[in-house]
CSV table of C-alpha atoms in Angstrom, one decimal:
chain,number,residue,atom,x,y,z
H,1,UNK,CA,9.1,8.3,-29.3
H,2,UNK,CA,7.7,4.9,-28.7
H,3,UNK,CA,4.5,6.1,-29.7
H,4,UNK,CA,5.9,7.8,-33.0
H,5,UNK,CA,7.3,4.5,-33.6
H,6,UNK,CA,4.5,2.8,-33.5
H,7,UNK,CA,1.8,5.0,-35.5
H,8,UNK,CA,1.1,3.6,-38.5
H,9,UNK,CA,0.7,0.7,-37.0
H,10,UNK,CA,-1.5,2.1,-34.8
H,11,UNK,CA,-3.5,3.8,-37.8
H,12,UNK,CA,-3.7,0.7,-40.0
H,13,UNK,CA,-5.5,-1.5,-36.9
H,14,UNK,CA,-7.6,1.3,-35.5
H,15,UNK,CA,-5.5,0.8,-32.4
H,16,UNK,CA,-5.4,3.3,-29.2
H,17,UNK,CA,-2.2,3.9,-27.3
H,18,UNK,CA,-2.0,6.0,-23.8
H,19,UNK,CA,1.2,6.9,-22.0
H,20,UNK,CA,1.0,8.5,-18.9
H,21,UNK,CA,2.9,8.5,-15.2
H,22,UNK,CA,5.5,9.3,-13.5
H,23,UNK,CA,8.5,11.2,-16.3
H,24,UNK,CA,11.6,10.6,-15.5
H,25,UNK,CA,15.1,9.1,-16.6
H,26,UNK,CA,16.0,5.5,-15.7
H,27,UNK,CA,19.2,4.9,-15.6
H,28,UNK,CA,19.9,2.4,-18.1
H,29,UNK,CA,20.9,2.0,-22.1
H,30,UNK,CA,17.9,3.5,-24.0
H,31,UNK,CA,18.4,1.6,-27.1
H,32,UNK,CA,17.7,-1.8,-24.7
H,33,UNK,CA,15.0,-0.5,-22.8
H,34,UNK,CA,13.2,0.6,-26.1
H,35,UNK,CA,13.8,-2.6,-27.5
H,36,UNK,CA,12.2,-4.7,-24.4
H,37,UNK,CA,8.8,-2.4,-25.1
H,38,UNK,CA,8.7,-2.5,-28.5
H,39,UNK,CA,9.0,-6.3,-28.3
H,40,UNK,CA,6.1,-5.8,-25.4
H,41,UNK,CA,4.2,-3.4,-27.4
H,42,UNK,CA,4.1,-5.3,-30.4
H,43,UNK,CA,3.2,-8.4,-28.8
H,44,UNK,CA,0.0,-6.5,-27.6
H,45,UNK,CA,-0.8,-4.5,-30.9
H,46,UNK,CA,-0.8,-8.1,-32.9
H,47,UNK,CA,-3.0,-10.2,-30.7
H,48,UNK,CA,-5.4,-6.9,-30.4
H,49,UNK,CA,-8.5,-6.8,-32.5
H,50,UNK,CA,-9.4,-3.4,-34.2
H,51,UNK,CA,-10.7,-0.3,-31.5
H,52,UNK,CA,-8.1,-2.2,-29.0
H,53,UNK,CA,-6.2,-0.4,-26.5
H,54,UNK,CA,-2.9,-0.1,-24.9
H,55,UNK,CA,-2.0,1.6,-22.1
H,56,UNK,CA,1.8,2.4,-21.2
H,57,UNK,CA,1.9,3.6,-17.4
H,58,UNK,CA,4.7,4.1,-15.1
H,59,UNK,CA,4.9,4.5,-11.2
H,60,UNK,CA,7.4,4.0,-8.5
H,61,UNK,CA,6.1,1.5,-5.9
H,62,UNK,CA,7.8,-0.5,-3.1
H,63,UNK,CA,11.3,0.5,-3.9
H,64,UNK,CA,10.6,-0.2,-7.3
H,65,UNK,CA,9.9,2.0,-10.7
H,66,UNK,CA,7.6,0.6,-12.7
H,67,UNK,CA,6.7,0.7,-16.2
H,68,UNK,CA,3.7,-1.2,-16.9
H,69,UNK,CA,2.0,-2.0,-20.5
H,70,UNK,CA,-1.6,-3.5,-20.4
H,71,UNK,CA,-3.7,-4.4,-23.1
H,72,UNK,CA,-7.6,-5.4,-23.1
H,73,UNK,CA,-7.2,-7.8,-25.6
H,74,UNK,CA,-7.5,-12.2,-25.1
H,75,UNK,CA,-5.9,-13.3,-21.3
H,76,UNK,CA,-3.2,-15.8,-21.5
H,77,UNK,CA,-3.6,-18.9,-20.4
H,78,UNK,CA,-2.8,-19.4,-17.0
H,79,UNK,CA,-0.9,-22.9,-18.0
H,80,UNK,CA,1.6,-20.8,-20.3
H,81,UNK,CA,2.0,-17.6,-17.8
H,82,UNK,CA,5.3,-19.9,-16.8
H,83,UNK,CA,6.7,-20.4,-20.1
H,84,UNK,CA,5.8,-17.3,-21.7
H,85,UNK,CA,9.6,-15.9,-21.7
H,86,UNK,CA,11.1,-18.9,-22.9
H,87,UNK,CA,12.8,-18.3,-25.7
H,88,UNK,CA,10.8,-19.7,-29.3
H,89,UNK,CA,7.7,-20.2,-27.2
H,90,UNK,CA,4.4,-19.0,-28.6
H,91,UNK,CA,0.8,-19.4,-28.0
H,92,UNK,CA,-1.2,-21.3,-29.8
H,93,UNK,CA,-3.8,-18.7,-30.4
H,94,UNK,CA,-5.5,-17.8,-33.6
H,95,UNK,CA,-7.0,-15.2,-35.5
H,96,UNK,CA,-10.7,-15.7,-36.5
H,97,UNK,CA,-9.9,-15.1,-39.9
H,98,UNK,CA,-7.3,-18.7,-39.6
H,99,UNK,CA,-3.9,-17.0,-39.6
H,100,UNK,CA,-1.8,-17.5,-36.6
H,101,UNK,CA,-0.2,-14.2,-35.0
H,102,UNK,CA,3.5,-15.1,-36.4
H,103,UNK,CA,6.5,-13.9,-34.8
H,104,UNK,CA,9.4,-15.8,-33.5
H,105,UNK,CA,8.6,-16.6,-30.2
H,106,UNK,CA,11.8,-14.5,-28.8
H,107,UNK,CA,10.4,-11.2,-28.2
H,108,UNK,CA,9.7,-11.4,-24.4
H,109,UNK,CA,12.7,-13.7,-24.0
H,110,UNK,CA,14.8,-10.3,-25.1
H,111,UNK,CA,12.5,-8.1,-23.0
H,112,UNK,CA,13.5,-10.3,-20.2
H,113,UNK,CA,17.1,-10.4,-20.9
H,114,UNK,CA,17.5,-6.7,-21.0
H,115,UNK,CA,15.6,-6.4,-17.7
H,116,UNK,CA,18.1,-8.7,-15.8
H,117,UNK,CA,20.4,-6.8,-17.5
H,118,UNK,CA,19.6,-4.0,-15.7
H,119,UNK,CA,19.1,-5.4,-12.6
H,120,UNK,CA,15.6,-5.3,-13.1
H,121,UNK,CA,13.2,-7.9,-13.8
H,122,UNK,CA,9.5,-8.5,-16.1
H,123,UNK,CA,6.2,-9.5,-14.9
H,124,UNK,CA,3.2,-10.5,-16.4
H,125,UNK,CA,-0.5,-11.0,-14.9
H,126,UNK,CA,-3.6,-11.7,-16.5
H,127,UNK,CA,-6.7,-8.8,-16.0
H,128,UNK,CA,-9.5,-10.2,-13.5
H,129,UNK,CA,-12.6,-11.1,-15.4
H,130,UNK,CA,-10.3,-12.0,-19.1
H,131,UNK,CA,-10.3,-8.3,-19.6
H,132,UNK,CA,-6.4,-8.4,-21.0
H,133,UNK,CA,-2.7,-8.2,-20.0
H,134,UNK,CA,-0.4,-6.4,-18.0
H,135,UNK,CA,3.3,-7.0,-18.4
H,136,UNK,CA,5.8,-4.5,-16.3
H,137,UNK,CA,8.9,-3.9,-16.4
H,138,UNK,CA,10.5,-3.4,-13.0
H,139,UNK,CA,13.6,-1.5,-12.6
H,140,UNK,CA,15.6,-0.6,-8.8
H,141,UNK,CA,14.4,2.7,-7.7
H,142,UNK,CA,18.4,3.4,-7.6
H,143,UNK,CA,17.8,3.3,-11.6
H,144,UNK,CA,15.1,6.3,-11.9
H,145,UNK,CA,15.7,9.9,-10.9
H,146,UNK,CA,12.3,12.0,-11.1
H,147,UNK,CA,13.8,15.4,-11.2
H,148,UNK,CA,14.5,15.6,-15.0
H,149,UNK,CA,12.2,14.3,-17.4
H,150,UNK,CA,12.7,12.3,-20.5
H,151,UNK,CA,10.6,10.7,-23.0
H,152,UNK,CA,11.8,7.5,-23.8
């Protein structure tokens, strides 16, 4: 669904998005959980240039499940990974073409607030060598049954 929701944006930037891992249910309010990675999505589809990728994973690791959304577009600056959930923060990137990137600035600050929500929590780390992003959501293994599948 999240990729159905996402495909003409998708189309209209020449963007790729992959979902694989584990399939499962979390336990947990879907509408929320679809929100915090559209918000994540999104943030990665606008700073992407065209023939970027996303790539929506999940795992369980260290009593943990873990969906994880990376991106191979710019790094963040290590200086804002701190304040990157604060709410109305932005980074002061820019397109080549001049246009900033828009948006509100509370995107991952509701991502994060549905996570703790859930007793879960967000991460986000830079890609060794600037080669993009990865932000997971981490949710309490308690929270994810494997034995019946559901595409969120």
């Amino acid at each position: 669904r999240i990729k159905d929701f996402f495909a003409l944006m998708l189309e209209e930037k020449a963007l790729n998005l992959d979902i694989s891992g584990a399939k499962g249910i979390i336990e947990a309010d879907r509408n929320m959980i679809s929100r915090a990675l559209i918000n994540i999505i999104n943030n990665a589809a606008t700073r992407l240039s065209p023939g970027g990728n996303i790539i929506v994973s999940s795992k369980t690791e260290n009593n943990h499940f873990v969906i994880a959304v990376s991106n191979d577009g710019p790094s963040i600056p290590e200086d804002s990974l701190n304040n990157l959930f604060d709410r109305f923060f932005k980074l002061d990137y820019s397109r080549k073409d001049g246009q900033s990137y828009g948006g509100s600035g509370l995107g991952l600050s509701i991502a994060q607030s549905i996570m703790h929500l859930h007793d879960g929590f967000i991460t986000v780390k830079n890609i060794p060598g600037g080669k993009g992003v990865t932000f997971s959501l981490v949710f309490p293994l308690a929270a994810y049954k494997a034995e019946l599948p559901q595409k969120i």
